[in-house]
Short mmCIF file of C-alpha atoms and ligand atoms in Angstrom, two decimals:
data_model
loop_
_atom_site.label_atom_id
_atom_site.label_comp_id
_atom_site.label_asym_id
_atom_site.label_seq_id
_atom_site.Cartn_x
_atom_site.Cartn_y
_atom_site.Cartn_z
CA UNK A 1474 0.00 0.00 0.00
CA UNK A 1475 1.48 3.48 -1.02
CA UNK A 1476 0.86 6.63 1.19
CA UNK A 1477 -2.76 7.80 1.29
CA UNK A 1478 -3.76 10.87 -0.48
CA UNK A 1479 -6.95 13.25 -0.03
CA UNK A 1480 -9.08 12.38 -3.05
CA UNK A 1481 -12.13 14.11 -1.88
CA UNK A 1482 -13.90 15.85 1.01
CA UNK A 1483 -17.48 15.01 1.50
CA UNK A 1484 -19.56 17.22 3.90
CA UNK A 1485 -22.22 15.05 5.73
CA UNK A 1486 -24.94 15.46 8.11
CA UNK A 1487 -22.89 13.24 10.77
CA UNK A 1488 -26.67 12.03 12.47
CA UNK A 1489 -27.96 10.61 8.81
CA UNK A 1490 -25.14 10.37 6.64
CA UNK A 1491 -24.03 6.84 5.96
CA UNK A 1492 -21.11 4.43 4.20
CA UNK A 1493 -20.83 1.10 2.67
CA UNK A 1494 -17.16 0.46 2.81
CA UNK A 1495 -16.09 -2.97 0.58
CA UNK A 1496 -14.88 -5.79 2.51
CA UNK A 1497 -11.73 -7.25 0.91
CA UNK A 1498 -12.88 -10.81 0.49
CA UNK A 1499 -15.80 -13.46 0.82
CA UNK A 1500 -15.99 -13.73 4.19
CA UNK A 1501 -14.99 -9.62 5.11
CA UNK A 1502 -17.65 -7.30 6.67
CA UNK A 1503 -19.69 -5.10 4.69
CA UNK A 1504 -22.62 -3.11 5.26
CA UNK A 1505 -23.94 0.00 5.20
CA UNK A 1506 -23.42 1.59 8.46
CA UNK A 1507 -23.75 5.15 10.43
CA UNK A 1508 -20.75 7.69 9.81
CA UNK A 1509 -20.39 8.15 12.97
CA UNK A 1510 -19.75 4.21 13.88
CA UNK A 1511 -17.26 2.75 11.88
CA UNK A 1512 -16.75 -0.80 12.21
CA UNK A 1513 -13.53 -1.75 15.11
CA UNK A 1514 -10.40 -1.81 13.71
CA UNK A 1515 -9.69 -5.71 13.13
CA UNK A 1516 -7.07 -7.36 15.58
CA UNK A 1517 -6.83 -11.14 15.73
CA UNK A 1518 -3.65 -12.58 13.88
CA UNK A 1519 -5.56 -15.12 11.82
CA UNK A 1520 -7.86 -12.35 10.86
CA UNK A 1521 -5.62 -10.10 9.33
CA UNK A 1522 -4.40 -12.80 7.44
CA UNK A 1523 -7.36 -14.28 6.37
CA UNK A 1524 -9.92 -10.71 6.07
CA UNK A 1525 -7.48 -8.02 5.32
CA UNK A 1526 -6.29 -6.62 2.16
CA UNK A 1527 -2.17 -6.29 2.76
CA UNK A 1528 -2.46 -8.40 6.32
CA UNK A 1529 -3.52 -4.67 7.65
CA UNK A 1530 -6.22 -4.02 9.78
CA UNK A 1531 -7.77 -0.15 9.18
CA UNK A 1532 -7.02 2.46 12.04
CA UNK A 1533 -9.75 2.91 14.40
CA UNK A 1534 -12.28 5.22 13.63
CA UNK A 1535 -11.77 4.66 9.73
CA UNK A 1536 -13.97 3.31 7.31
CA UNK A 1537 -11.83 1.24 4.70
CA UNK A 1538 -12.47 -0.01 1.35
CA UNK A 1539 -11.15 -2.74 -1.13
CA UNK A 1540 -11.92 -1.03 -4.12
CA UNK A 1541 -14.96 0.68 -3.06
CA UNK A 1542 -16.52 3.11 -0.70
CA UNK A 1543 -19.33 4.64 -0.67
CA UNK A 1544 -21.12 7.31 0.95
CA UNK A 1545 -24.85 8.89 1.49
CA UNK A 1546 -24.28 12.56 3.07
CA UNK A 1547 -27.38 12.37 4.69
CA UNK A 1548 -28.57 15.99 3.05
CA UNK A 1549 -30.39 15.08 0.78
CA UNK A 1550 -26.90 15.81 -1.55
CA UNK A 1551 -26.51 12.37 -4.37
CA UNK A 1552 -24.97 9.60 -3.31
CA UNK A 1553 -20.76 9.37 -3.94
CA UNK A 1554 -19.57 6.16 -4.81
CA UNK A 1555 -15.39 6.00 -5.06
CA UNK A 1556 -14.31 2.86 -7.14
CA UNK A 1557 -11.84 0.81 -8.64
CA UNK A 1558 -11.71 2.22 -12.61
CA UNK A 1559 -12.94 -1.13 -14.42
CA UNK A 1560 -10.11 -3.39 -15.32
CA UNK A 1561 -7.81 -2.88 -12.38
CA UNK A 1562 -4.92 -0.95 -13.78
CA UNK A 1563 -3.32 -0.88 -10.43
CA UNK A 1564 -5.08 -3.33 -8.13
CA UNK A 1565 -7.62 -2.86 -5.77
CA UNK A 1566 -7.11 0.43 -4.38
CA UNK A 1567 -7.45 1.34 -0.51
CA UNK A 1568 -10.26 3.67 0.17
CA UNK A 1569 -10.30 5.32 3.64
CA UNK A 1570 -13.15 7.67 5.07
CA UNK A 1571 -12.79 9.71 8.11
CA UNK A 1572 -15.25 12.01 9.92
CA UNK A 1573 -14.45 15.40 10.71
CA UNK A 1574 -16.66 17.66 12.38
CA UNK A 1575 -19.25 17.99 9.35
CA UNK A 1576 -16.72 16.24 6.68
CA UNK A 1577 -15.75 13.01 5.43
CA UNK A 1578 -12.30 12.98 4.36
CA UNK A 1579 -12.15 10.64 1.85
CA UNK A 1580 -8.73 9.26 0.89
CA UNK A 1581 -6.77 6.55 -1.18
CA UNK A 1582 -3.60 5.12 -1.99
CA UNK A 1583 -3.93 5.92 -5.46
CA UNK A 1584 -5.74 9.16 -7.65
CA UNK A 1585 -6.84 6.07 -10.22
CA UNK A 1586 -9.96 6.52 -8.78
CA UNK A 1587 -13.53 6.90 -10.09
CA UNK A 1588 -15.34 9.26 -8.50
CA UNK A 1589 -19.61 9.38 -9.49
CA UNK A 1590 -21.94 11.45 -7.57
CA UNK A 1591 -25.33 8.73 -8.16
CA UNK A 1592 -28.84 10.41 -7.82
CA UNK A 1593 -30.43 7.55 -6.38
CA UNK A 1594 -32.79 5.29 -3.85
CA UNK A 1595 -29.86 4.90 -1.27
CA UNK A 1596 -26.69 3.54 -1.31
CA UNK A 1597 -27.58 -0.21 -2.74
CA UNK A 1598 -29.23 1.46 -5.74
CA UNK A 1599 -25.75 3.46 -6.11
CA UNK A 1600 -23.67 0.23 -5.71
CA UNK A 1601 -25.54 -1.50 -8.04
CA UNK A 1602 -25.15 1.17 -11.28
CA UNK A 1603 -21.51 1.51 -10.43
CA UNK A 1604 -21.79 -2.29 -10.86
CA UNK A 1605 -22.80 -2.25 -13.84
CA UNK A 1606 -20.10 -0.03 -14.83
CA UNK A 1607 -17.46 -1.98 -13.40
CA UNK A 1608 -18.51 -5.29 -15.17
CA UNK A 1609 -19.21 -4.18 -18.33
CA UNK A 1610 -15.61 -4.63 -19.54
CA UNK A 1611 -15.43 -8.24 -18.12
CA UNK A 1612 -16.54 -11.32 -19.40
CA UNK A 1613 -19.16 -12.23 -16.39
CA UNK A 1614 -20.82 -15.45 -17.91
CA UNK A 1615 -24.59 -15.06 -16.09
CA UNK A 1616 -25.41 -18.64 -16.37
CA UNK A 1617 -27.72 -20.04 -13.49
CA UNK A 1618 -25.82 -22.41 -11.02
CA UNK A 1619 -28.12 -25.73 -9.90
CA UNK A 1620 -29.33 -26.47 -6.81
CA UNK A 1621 -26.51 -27.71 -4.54
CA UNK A 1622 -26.42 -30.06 -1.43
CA UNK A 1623 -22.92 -29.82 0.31
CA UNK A 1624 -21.07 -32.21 2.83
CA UNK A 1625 -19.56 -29.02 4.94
CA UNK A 1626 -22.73 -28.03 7.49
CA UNK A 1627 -23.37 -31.01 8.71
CA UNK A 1628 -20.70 -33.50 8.73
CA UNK A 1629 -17.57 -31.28 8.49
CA UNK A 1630 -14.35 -32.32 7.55
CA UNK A 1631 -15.53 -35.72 8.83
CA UNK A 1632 -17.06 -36.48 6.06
CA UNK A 1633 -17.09 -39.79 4.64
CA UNK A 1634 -17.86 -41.71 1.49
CA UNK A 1635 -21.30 -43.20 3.51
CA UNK A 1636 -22.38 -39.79 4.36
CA UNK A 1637 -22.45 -38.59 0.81
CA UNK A 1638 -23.90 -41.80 -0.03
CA UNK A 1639 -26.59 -42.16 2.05
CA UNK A 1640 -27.58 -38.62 1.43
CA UNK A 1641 -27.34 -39.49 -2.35
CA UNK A 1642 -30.32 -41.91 -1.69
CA UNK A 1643 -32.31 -39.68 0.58
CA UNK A 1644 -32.37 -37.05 -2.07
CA UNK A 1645 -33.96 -39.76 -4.04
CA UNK A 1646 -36.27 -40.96 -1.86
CA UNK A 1647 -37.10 -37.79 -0.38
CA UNK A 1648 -37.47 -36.25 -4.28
CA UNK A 1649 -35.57 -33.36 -3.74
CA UNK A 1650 -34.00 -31.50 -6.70
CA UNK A 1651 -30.65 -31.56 -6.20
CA UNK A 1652 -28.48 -31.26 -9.51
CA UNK A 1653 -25.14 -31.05 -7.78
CA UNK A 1654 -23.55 -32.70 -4.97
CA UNK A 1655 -20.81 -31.53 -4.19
CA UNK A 1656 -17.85 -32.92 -1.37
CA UNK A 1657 -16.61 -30.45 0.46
CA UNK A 1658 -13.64 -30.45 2.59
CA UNK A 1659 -11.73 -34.00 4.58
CA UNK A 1660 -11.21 -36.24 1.40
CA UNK A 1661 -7.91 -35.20 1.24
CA UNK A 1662 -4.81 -36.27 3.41
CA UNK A 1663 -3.23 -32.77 4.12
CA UNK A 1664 -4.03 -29.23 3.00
CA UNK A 1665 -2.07 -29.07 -0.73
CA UNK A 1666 -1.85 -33.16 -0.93
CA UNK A 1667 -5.16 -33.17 -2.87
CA UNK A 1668 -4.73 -36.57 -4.55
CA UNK A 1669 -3.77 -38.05 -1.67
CA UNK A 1670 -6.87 -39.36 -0.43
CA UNK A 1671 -7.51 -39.31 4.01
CA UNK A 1672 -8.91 -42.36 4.45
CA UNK A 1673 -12.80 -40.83 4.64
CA UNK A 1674 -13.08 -41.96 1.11
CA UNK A 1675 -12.36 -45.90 0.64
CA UNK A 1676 -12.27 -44.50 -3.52
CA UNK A 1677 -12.97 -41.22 -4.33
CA UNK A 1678 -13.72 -41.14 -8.18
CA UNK A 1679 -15.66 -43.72 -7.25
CA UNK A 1680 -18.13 -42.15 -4.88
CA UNK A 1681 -18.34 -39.57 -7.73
CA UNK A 1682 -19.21 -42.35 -10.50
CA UNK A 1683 -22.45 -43.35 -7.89
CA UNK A 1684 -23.32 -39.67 -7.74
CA UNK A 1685 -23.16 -39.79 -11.46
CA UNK A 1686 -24.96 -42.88 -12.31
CA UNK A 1687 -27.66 -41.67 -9.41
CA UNK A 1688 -28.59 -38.99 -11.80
CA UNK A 1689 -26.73 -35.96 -10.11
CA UNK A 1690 -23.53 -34.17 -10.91
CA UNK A 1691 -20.43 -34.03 -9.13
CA UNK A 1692 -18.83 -31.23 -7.25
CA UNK A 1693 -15.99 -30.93 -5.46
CA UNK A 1694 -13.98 -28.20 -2.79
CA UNK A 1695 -10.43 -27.32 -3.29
CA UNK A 1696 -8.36 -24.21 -1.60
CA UNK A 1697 -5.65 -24.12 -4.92
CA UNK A 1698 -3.78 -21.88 -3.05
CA UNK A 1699 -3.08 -23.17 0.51
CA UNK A 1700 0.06 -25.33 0.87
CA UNK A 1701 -0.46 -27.01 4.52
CA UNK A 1702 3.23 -26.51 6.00
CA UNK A 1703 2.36 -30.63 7.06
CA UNK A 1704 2.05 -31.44 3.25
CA UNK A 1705 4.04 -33.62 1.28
CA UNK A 1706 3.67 -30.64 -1.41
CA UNK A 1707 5.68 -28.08 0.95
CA UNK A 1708 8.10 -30.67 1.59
CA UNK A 1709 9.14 -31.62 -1.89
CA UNK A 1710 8.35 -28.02 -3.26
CA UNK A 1711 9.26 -25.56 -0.58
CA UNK A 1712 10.52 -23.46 -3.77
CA UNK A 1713 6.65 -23.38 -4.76
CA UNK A 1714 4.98 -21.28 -1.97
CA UNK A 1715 4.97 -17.17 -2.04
CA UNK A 1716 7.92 -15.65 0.39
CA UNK A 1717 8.03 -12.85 2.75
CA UNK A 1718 10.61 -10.55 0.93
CA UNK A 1719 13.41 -9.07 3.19
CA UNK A 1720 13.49 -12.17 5.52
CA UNK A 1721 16.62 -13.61 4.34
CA UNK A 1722 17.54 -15.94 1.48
CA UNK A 1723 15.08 -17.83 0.56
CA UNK A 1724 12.55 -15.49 2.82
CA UNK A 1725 9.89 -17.05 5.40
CA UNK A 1726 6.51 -18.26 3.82
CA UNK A 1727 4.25 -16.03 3.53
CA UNK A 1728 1.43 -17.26 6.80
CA UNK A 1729 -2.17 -17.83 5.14
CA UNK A 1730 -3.38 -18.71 8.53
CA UNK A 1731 -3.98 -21.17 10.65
CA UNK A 1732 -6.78 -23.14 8.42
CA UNK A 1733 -8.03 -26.45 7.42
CA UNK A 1734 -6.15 -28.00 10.29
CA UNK A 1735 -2.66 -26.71 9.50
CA UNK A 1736 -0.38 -23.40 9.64
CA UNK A 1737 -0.75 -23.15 5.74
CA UNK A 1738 1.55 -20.83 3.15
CA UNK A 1739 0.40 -19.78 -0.27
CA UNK A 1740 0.79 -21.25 -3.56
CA UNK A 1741 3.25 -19.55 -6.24
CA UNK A 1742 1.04 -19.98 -9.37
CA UNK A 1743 3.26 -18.08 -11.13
CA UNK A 1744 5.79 -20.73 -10.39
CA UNK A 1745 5.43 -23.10 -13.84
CA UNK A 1746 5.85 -26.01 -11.43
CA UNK A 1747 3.49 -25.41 -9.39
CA UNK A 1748 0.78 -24.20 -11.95
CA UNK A 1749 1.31 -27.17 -13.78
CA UNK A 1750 0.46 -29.46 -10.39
CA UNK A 1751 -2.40 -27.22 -9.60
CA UNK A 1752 -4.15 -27.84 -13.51
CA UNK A 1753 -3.13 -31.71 -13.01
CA UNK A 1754 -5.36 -31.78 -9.70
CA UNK A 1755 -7.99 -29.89 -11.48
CA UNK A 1756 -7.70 -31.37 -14.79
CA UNK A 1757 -7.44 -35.77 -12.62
CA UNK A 1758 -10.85 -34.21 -10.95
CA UNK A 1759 -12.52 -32.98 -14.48
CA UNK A 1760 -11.99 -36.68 -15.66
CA UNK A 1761 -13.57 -38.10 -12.64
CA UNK A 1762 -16.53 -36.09 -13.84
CA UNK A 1763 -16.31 -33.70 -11.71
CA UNK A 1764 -18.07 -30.18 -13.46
CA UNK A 1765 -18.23 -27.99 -9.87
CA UNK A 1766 -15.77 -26.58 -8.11
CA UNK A 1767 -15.79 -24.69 -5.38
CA UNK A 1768 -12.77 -22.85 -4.51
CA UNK A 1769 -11.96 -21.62 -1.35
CA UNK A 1770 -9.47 -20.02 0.81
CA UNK A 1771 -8.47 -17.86 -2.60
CA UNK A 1772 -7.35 -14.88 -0.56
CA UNK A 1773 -4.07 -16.75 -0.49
CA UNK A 1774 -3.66 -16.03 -3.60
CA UNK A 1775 -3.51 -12.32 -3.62
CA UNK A 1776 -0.49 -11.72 -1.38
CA UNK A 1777 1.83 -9.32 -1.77
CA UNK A 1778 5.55 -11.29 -2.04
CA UNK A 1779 8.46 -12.90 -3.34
CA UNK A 1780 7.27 -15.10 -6.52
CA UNK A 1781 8.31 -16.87 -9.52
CA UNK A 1782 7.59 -14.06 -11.57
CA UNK A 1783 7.81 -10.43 -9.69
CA UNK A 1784 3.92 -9.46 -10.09
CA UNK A 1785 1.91 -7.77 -7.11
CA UNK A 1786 -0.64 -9.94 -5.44
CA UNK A 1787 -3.95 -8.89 -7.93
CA UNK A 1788 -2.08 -9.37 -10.67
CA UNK A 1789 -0.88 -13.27 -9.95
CA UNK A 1790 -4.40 -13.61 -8.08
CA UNK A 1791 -6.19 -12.91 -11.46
CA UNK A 1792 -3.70 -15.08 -13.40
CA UNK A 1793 -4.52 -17.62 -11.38
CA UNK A 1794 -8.13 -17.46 -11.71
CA UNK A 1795 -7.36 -17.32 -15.46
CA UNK A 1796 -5.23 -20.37 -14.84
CA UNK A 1797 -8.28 -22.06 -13.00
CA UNK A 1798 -10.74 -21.41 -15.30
CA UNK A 1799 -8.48 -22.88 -18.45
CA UNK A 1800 -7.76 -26.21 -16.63
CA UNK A 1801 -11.68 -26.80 -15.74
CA UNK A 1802 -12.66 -25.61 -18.85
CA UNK A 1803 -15.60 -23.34 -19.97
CA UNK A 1804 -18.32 -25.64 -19.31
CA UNK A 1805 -17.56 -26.81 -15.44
CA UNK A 1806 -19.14 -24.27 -12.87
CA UNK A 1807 -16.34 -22.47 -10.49
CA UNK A 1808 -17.49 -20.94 -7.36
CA UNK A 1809 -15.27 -18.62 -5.27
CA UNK A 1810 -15.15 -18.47 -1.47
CA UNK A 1811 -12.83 -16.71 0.70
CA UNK A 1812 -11.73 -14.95 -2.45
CA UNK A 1813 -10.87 -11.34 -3.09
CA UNK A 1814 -14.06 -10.10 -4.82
CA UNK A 1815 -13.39 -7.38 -7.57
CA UNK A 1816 -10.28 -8.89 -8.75
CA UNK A 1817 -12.53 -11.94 -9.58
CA UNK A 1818 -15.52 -10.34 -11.34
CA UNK A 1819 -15.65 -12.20 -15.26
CA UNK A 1820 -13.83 -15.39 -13.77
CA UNK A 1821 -16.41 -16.82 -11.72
CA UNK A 1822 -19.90 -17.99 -11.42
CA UNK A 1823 -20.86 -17.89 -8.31
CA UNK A 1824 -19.67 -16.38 -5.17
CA UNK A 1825 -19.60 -16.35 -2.04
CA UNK A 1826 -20.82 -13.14 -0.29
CA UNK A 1827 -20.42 -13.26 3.43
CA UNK A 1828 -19.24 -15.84 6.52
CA UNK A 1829 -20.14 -19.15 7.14
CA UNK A 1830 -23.66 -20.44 8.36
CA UNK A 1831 -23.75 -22.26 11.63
CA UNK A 1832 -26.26 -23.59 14.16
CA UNK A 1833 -26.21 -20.64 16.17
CA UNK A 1834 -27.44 -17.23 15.41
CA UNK A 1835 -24.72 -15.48 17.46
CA UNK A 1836 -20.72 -15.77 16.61
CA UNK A 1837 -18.85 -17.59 18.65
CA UNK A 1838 -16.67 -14.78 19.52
CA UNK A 1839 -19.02 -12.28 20.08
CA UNK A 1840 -17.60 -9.44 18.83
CA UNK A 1841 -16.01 -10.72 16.16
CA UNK A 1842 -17.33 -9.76 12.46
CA UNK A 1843 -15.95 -12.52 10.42
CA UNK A 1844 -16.82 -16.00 12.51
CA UNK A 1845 -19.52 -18.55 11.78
CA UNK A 1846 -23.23 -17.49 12.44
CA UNK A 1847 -26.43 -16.25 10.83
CA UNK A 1848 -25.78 -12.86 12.22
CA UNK A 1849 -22.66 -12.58 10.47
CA UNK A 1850 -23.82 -14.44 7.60
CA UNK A 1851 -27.08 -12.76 7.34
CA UNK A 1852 -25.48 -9.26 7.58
CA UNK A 1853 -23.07 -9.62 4.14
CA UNK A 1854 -25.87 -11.13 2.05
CA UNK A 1855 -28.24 -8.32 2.28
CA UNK A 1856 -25.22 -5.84 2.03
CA UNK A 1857 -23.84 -7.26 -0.74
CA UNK A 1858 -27.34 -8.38 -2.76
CA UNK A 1859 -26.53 -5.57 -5.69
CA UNK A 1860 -23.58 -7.80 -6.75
CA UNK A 1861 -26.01 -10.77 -7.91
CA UNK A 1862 -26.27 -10.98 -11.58
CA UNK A 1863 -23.72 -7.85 -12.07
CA UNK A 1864 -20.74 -9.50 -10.82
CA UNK A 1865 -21.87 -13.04 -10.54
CA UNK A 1866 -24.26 -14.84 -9.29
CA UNK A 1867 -24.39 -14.74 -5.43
CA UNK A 1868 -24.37 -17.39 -3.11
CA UNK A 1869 -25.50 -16.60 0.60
CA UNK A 1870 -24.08 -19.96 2.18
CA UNK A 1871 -25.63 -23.08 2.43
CA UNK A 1872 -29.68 -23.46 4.00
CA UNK A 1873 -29.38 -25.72 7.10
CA UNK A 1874 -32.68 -26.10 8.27
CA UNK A 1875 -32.67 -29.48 10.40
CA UNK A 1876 -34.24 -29.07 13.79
CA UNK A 1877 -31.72 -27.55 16.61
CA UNK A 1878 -30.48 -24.56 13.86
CA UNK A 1879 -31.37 -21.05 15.45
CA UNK A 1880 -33.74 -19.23 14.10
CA UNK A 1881 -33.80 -21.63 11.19
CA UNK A 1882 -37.36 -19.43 9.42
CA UNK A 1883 -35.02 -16.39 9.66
CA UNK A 1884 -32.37 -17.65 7.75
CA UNK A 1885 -34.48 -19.39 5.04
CA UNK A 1886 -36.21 -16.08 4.42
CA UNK A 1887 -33.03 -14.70 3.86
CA UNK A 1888 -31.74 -17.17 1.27
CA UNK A 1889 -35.14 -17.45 -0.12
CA UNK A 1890 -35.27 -13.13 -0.33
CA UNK A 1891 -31.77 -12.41 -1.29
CA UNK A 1892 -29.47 -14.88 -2.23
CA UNK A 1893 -28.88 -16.47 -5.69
CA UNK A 1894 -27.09 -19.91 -5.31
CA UNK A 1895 -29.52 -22.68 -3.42
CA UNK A 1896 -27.68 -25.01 -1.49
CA UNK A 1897 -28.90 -27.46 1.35
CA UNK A 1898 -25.93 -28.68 3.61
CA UNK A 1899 -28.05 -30.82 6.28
CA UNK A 1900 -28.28 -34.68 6.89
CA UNK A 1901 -31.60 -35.11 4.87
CA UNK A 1902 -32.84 -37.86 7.00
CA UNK A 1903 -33.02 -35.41 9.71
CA UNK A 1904 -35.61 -33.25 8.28
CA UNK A 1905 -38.82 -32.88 9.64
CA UNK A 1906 -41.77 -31.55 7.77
CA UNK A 1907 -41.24 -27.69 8.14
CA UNK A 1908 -37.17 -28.05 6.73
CA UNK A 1909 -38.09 -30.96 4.23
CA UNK A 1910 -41.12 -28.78 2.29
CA UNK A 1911 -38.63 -25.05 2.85
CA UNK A 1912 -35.69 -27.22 1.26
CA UNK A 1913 -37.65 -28.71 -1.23
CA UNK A 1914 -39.14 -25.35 -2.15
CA UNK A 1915 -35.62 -23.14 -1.67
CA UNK A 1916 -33.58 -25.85 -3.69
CA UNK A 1917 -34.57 -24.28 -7.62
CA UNK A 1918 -31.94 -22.48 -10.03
CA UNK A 1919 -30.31 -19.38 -9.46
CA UNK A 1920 -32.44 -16.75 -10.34
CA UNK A 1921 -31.56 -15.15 -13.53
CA UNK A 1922 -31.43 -11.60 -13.82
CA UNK A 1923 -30.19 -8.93 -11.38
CA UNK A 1924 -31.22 -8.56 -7.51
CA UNK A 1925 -32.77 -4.52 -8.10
CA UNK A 1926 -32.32 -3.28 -4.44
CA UNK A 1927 -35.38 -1.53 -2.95
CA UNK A 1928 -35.81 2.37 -2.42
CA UNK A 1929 -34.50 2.96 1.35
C1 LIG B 2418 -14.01 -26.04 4.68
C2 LIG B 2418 -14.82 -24.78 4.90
C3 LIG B 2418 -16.13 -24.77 4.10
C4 LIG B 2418 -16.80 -23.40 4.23
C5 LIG B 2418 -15.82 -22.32 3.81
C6 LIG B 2418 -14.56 -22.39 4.65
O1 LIG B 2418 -10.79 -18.84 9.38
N1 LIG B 2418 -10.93 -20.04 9.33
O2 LIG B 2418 -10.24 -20.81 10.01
C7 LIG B 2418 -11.92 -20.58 8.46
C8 LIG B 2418 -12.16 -21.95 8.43
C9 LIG B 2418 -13.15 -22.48 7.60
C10 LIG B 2418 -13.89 -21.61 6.81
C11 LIG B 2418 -13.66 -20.27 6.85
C12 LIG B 2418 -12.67 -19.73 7.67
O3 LIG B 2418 -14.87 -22.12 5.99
O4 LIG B 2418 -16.37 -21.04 3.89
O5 LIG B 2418 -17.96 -23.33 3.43
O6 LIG B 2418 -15.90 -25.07 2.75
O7 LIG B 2418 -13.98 -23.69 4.53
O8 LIG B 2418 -12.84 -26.03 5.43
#
């Protein structure tokens, strides 16, 4: 990030005016909030790793977006959205906004801004024409995704070959329209070691041919660009993950986080090695017949460091994608999660908009913007509903409606009002009436079209 700069100055009644500030990825807040109460600055470790554009969390009392930042004065005065220009000449930008007295001081690390005052219904309504905008130089494909049922919600990474089975037949018996099942994470013996199988799976291609020959299609979770530092990939390739630069010769891995059961470092994709690995996982799953993939973890991807080839983060982060999208070819589905959004507009169909579902409504850590829970959840899909059918098409996070889920009504009204993706991620034997008629009624096509947010 380069030094900030004053790019505009904003004056705002401070008790109306509001801002929608970009998260950076998937699973970042966003939301349209007061001026006057910008979200905490972030603290945890794993979070600025994970949620953070540059590892950085923004100083308190700042607003901060990746790529975009918008604001409502509050006067009646059009709505002023600050963007990425379309095509990403120099990355995502940082946007900051800061209230003084009666102004916003709005400033980024770049004057390759755009800059549009938007006459509108509210800031969604504004969002959702610079949207339009921004995509309209990208190739976003608009094609509806199927309903999904995923392994994750229910059984974890403890998933096993039975599981999907089982719930194979229930979807049968049950006649629910599932088009895609898809495996999520725990086939796979370390985080990077994707053809190594755990164990869960007594033969993995072949749980997909019995998906197949049930009638369904296959779909499958991968994070390309983790490396778990407990994988045989790090230990035969430690020449293939991205590098802190200025820590010596080679430097220190660049730390992804503590995820998927392992400290895990990033993937070089610019490393011809390690691209070519990455399109023979993809390329061995493709032949299976697998035709949905959901990738996750992709903010690994975008880090600034020591590669291969000497590009900044968005640019290898978009190659990659590119990269992705060639091995699966044009007809599989690709869904991103924990990815980077604007950097991915044109490469993928769906994606995901906000935190991970659980049981409970609350997060686990309270406070904390970015962990499991249908607040959380909730929260991004309804800020972030203007991106459906612009960008891509949007997918909430899975329903999981089996009795014991909080609030489960509140959360299928949410899915059912906003979102675009349908998944169901619950044991299906489980259901009782209320969850087996809402799934059965959620679990239709993407909607085509875009979401057209109301006047607020
Ligand atoms: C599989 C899961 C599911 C889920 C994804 C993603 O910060 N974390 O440690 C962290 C762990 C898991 C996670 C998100 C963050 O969930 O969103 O749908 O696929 O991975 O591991």
């Amino acid at each position: 990030m380069e030094v900030m700069e004053e790019i505009a100055t904003v004056p705002v009644d401070p008790a109306r005016a509001r801002v929608y500030a970009e998260g950076w990825q998937s699973w970042s807040e966003a939301g349209v909030r007061p001026v006057t109460d910008p979200p905490p600055p972030v603290s945890r470790p794993d979070s600025l790793a994970i949620d953070c554009q540059y590892r950085r969390a923004a100083p308190p009392g700042v607003f901060e977006g990746a790529g975009l930042l918008a604001v409502d004065p509050g006067d009646g005065s059009p709505v002023r959205v600050f963007g990425a220009p379309p095509g990403l000449p120099e990355g995502v930008p940082v946007i900051q906004a800061a209230l003084r007295d009666r102004v916003l001081s709005v400033t980024a690390d770049t004057s390759n801004v755009t800059r549009r005052s938007l006459v509108s219904d509210g800031i969604p309504a504004a969002l959702a024409a610079w949207a339009d905008e921004f995509a309209a130089g990208r190739p976003v494909t608009r094609r509806p995704v199927p309903p999904v049922w995923c392994s994750w919600y229910q059984y974890f990474e403890r998933a096993t070959e039975g599981d999907i089975l089982q719930n194979v037949d229930a979807m049968a018996a049950l006649d629910l329209p599932v088009e895609i099942v898809q495996i999520d994470d725990g086939y796979q013996a370390c985080t990077g070691d994707w053809l190594v199988p755990s164990g869960k799976y007594a033969d993995l291609p072949g749980t997909i041919r019995r998906i197949r020959a049930a009638g369904r299609r296959a779909g499958i979770w991968i994070a390309p660009w983790l490396v778990g530092v407990s994988s045989r990939l790090f230990a035969e390739h430690p020449d293939w993950v991205v590098r802190e630069p200025g820590t010596g010769s080679p430097g220190e891995p660049v730390w992804a986080g503590n995820v998927v059961r392992d400290d895990c470092a990033a993937l070089d994709l610019t490393n011809p090695g390690a691209a070519r690995y990455l399109c023979d996982v993809m390329e061995t799953m493709r032949g299976w017949g697998v035709d949905y993939f959901k990738i996750d973890f992709c903010y690994a991807g975008a880090y600034d460091g020591m590669r291969y080839s000497p590009v900044p983060g968005a640019t290898a982060y978009q190659d990659g994608l590119r990269l992705i999208r060639t091995a699966i070819g044009p007809d599989a589905l690709l869904v991103g999660c924990g990815a980077p959004l604007l950097p991915a507009v044109g490469f993928v169909d769906a994606m995901r908009i906000g935190p991970d579902i659980a049981a409970s409504y609350e997060p686990e850590l309270r406070s904390h913007p970015t962990t499991p829970s249908q607040r959380n959840a909730a929260r991004n899909v309804l800020a972030r509903a203007w991106q459906h059918g612009r960008f891509w098409v949007n997918d909430p996070d899975c329903l999981m409606l089996r009795p014991g889920v909080e609030r489960r009504a509140d959360w299928a009204a949410v899915v059912r009002d906003y979102g675009g993706l349908r998944a169901s991620s619950d044991a299906l034997d489980q259901l009782d009436e209320w969850a087996l008629e809402t799934t059965r009624d959620l679990l239709v096509p993407s909607p085509p079209g875009v979401f057209v947010p109301a006047a607020s």
